[in-house]
Coordinates of C-alpha atoms in Angstrom, one line a residue:
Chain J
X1348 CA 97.4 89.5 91.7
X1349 CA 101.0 89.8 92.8
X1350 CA 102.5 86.6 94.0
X1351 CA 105.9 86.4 95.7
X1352 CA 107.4 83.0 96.2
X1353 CA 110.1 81.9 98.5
X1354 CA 111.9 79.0 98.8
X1355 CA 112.9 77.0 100.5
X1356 CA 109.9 76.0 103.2
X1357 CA 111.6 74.9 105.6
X1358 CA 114.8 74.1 106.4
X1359 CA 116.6 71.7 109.1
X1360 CA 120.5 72.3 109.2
X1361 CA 123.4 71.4 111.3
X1362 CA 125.1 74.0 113.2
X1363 CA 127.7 75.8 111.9
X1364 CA 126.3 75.7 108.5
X1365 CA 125.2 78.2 105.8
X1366 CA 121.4 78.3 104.3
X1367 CA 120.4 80.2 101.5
X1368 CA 116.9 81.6 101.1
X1369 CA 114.8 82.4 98.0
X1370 CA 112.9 85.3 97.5
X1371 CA 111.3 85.7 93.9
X1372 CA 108.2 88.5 93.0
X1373 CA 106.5 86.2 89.9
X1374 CA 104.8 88.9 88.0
X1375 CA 106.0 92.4 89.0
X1376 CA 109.5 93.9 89.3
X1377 CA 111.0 94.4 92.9
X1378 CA 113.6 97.2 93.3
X1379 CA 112.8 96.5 97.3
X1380 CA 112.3 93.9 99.1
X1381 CA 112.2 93.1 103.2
X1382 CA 113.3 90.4 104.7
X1383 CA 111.2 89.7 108.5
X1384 CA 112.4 87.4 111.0
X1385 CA 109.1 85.7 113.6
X1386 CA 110.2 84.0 116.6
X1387 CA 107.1 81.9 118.5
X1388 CA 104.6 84.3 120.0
X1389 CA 106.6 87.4 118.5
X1390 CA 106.3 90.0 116.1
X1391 CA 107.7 90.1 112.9
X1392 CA 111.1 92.3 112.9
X1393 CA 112.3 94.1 110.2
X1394 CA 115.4 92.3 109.6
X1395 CA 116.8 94.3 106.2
X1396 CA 116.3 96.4 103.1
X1397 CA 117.1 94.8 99.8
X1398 CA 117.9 97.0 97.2
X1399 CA 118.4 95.8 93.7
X1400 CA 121.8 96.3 92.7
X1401 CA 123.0 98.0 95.7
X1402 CA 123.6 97.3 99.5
X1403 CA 120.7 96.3 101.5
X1404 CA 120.2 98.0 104.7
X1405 CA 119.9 96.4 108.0
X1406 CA 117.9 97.2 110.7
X1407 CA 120.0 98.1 114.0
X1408 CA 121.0 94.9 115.7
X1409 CA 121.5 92.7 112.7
X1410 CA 124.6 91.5 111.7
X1411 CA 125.1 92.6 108.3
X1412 CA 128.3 89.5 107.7
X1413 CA 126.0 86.9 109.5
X1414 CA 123.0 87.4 107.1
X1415 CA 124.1 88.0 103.7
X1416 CA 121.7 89.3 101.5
X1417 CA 121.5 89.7 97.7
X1418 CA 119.6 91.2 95.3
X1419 CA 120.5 90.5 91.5
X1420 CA 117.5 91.5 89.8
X1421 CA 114.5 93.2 89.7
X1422 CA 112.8 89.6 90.4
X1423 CA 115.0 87.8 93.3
X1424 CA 116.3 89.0 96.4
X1425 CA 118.1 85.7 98.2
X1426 CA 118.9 85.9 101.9
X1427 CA 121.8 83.9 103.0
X1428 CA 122.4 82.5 107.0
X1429 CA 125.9 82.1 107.3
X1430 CA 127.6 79.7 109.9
X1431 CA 123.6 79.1 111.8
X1432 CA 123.6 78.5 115.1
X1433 CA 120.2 77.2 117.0
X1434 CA 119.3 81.2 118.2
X1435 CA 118.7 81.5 114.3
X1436 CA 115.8 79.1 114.4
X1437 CA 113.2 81.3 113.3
X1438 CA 110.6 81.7 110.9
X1439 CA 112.1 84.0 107.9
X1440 CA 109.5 85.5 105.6
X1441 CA 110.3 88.1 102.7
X1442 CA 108.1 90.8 101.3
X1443 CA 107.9 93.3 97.8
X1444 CA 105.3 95.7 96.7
X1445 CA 104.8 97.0 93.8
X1446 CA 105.1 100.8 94.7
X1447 CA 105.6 103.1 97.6
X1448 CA 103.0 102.9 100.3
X1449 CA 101.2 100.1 98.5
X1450 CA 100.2 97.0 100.2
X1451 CA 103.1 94.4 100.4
X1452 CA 102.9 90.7 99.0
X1453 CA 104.7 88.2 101.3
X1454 CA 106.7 84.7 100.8
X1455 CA 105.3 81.9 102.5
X1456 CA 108.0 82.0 104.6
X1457 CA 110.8 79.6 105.6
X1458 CA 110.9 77.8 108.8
X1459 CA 114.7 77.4 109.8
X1460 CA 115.3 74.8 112.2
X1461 CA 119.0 74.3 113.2
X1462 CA 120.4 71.5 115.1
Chain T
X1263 CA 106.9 104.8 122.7
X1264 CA 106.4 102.3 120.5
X1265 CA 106.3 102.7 117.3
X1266 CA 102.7 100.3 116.6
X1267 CA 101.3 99.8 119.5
X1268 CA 98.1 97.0 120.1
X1269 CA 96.7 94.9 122.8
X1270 CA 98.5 91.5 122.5
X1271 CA 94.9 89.7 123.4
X1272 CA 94.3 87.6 123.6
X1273 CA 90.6 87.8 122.6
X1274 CA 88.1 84.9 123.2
X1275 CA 84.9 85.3 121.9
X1276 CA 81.9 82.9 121.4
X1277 CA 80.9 82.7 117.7
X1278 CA 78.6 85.3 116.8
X1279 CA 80.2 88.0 119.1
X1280 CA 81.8 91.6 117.7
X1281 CA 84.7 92.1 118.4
X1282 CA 87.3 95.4 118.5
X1283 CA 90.9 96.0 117.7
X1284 CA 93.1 98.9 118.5
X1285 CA 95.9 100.8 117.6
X1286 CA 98.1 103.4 117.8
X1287 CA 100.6 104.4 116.0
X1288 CA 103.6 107.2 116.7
X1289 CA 104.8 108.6 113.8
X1290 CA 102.3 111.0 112.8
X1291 CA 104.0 111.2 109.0
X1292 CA 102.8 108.1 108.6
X1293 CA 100.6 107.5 105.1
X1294 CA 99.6 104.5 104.8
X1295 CA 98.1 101.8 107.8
X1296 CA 96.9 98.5 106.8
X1297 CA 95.1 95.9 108.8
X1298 CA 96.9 91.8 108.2
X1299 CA 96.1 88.7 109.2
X1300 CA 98.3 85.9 110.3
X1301 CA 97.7 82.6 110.9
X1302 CA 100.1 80.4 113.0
X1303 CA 103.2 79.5 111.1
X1304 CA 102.0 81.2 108.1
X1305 CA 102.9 84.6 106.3
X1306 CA 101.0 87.9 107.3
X1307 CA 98.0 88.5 104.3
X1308 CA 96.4 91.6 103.6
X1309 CA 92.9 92.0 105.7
X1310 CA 92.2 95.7 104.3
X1311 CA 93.9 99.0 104.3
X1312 CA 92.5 102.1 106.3
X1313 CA 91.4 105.0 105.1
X1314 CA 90.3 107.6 107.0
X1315 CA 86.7 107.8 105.5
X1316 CA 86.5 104.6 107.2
X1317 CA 86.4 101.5 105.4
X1318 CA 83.9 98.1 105.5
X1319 CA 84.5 94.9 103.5
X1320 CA 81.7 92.6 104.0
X1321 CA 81.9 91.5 108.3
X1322 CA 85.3 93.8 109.0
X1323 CA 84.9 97.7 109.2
X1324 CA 88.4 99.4 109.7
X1325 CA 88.5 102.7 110.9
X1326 CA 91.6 105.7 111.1
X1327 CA 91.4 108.5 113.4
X1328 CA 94.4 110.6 111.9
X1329 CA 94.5 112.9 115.1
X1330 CA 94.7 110.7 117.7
X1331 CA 96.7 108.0 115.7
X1332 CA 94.9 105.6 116.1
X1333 CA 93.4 102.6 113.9
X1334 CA 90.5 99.9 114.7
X1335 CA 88.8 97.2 113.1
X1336 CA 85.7 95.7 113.8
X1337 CA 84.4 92.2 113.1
X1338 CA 81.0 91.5 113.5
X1339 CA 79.2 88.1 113.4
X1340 CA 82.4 86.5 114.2
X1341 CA 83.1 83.2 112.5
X1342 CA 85.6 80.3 113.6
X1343 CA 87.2 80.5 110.9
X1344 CA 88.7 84.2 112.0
X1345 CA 90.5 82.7 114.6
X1346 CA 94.2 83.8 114.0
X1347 CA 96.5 87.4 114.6
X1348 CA 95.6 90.5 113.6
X1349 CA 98.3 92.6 112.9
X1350 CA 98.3 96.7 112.7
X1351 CA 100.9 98.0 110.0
X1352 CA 101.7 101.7 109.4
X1353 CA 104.1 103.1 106.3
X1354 CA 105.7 106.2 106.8
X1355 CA 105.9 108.8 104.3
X1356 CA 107.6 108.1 101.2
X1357 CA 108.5 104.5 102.4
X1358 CA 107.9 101.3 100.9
X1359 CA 109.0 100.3 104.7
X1360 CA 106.0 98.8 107.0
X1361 CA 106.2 98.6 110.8
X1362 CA 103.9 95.9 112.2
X1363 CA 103.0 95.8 115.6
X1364 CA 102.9 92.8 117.5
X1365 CA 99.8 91.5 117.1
X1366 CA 96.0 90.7 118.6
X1367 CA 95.4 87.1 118.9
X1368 CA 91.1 86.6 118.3
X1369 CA 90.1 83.1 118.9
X1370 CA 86.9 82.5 118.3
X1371 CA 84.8 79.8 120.5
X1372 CA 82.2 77.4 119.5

């Protein structure tokens, strides 16, 4: 079946620094992906769109310079966490499917610890 | 109203014991509704989808009532090893979007 791998697992950074998150669909092409932020005991929230080769649209709230998100090819959609402070400590997981309405393949997700 | 609605649980039940999750949803363009599992810490996998001729895979029996907007699933003969968040995820039309709710947490007691 379709596999979608994300890298890295976890992450512990310094403040004030920038983390860049992997999000690659292994054996099917991705012109959308989602990226979902979990904090404990919450829901996952739909943090952004990622369109390949265009902009990615955020969901109202996020800061659209503060998570940078790119999306190259068909195969790779990279999430970037520019300048993290500790309320960005969160569990980051991205997502792809193969067609409209069909079921979605997720990342392991990334656990984002920052100090 | 929210958009995916469920009881946040959470749900403890003695092994052995059936067990019943709701949902509603709000958006009655919606196509698609899927039921996920999540364990702590670890991404959301697929469960089943719901149809509305009702669905069964093995102990889990999901069910979609279009006109009320509103989604179950059923586990029977619950195991310990079901223990985890049960998420209810709707697509709307067109979309390749998903809106989860928030989530029933089942543990399961020896």
């Amino acid at each position: 079946g379709a596999v979608v791998s994300q890298h890295p697992s976890r992450v512990i950074c310094k403040s004030g620094t920038s983390v860049k998150i992997e999000c690659r669909s292994l054996d099917f092409q991705a012109t959308t992906m989602f990226w979902y932020r979990q904090f404990p005991k919450q829901s996952l929230m739909l943090m952004a769109t990622s369109n390949e080769g265009s902009k990615a649209t955020y969901e109202q709230g996020v800061e659209k310079d503060k998570f940078l998100i790119n999306h190259a090819s068909l195969t790779l959609s990279t999430l970037t966490v520019t300048s993290a402070h500790p309320e960005d400590s969160s569990f980051y997981i991205c997502s792809a499917s193969r067609a409209t309405n069909e079921k979605l393949f997720f990342g392991s997700g990334t656990q984002l610890s920052v100090l | 109203r929210k958009e995916v609605e469920q009881d946040p649980g959470p749900f403890n039940v003695p092994e052995g014991a059936t067990v019943a999750f709701n949902c509603t949803y709000s958006n009655s363009a919606s196509q698609s509704f899927f039921w996920y599992r999540q364990d702590c810490r670890k991404e959301p996998k697929l469960l089943m989808s719901v149809y509305s001729s009702g669905n069964e895979d093995g102990r889990f029996t999901a069910q979609l009532n279009r006109a009320s907007q509103y989604i179950s699933l059923l586990i029977r003969d619950s195991k310990l090893s079901d223990s985890a968040t049960y998420l209810c995820v709707v697509s709307g039309a067109g979309s390749y979007q998903l809106t989860f709710g928030k989530g029933t947490k089942l543990s399961v007691i020896p």
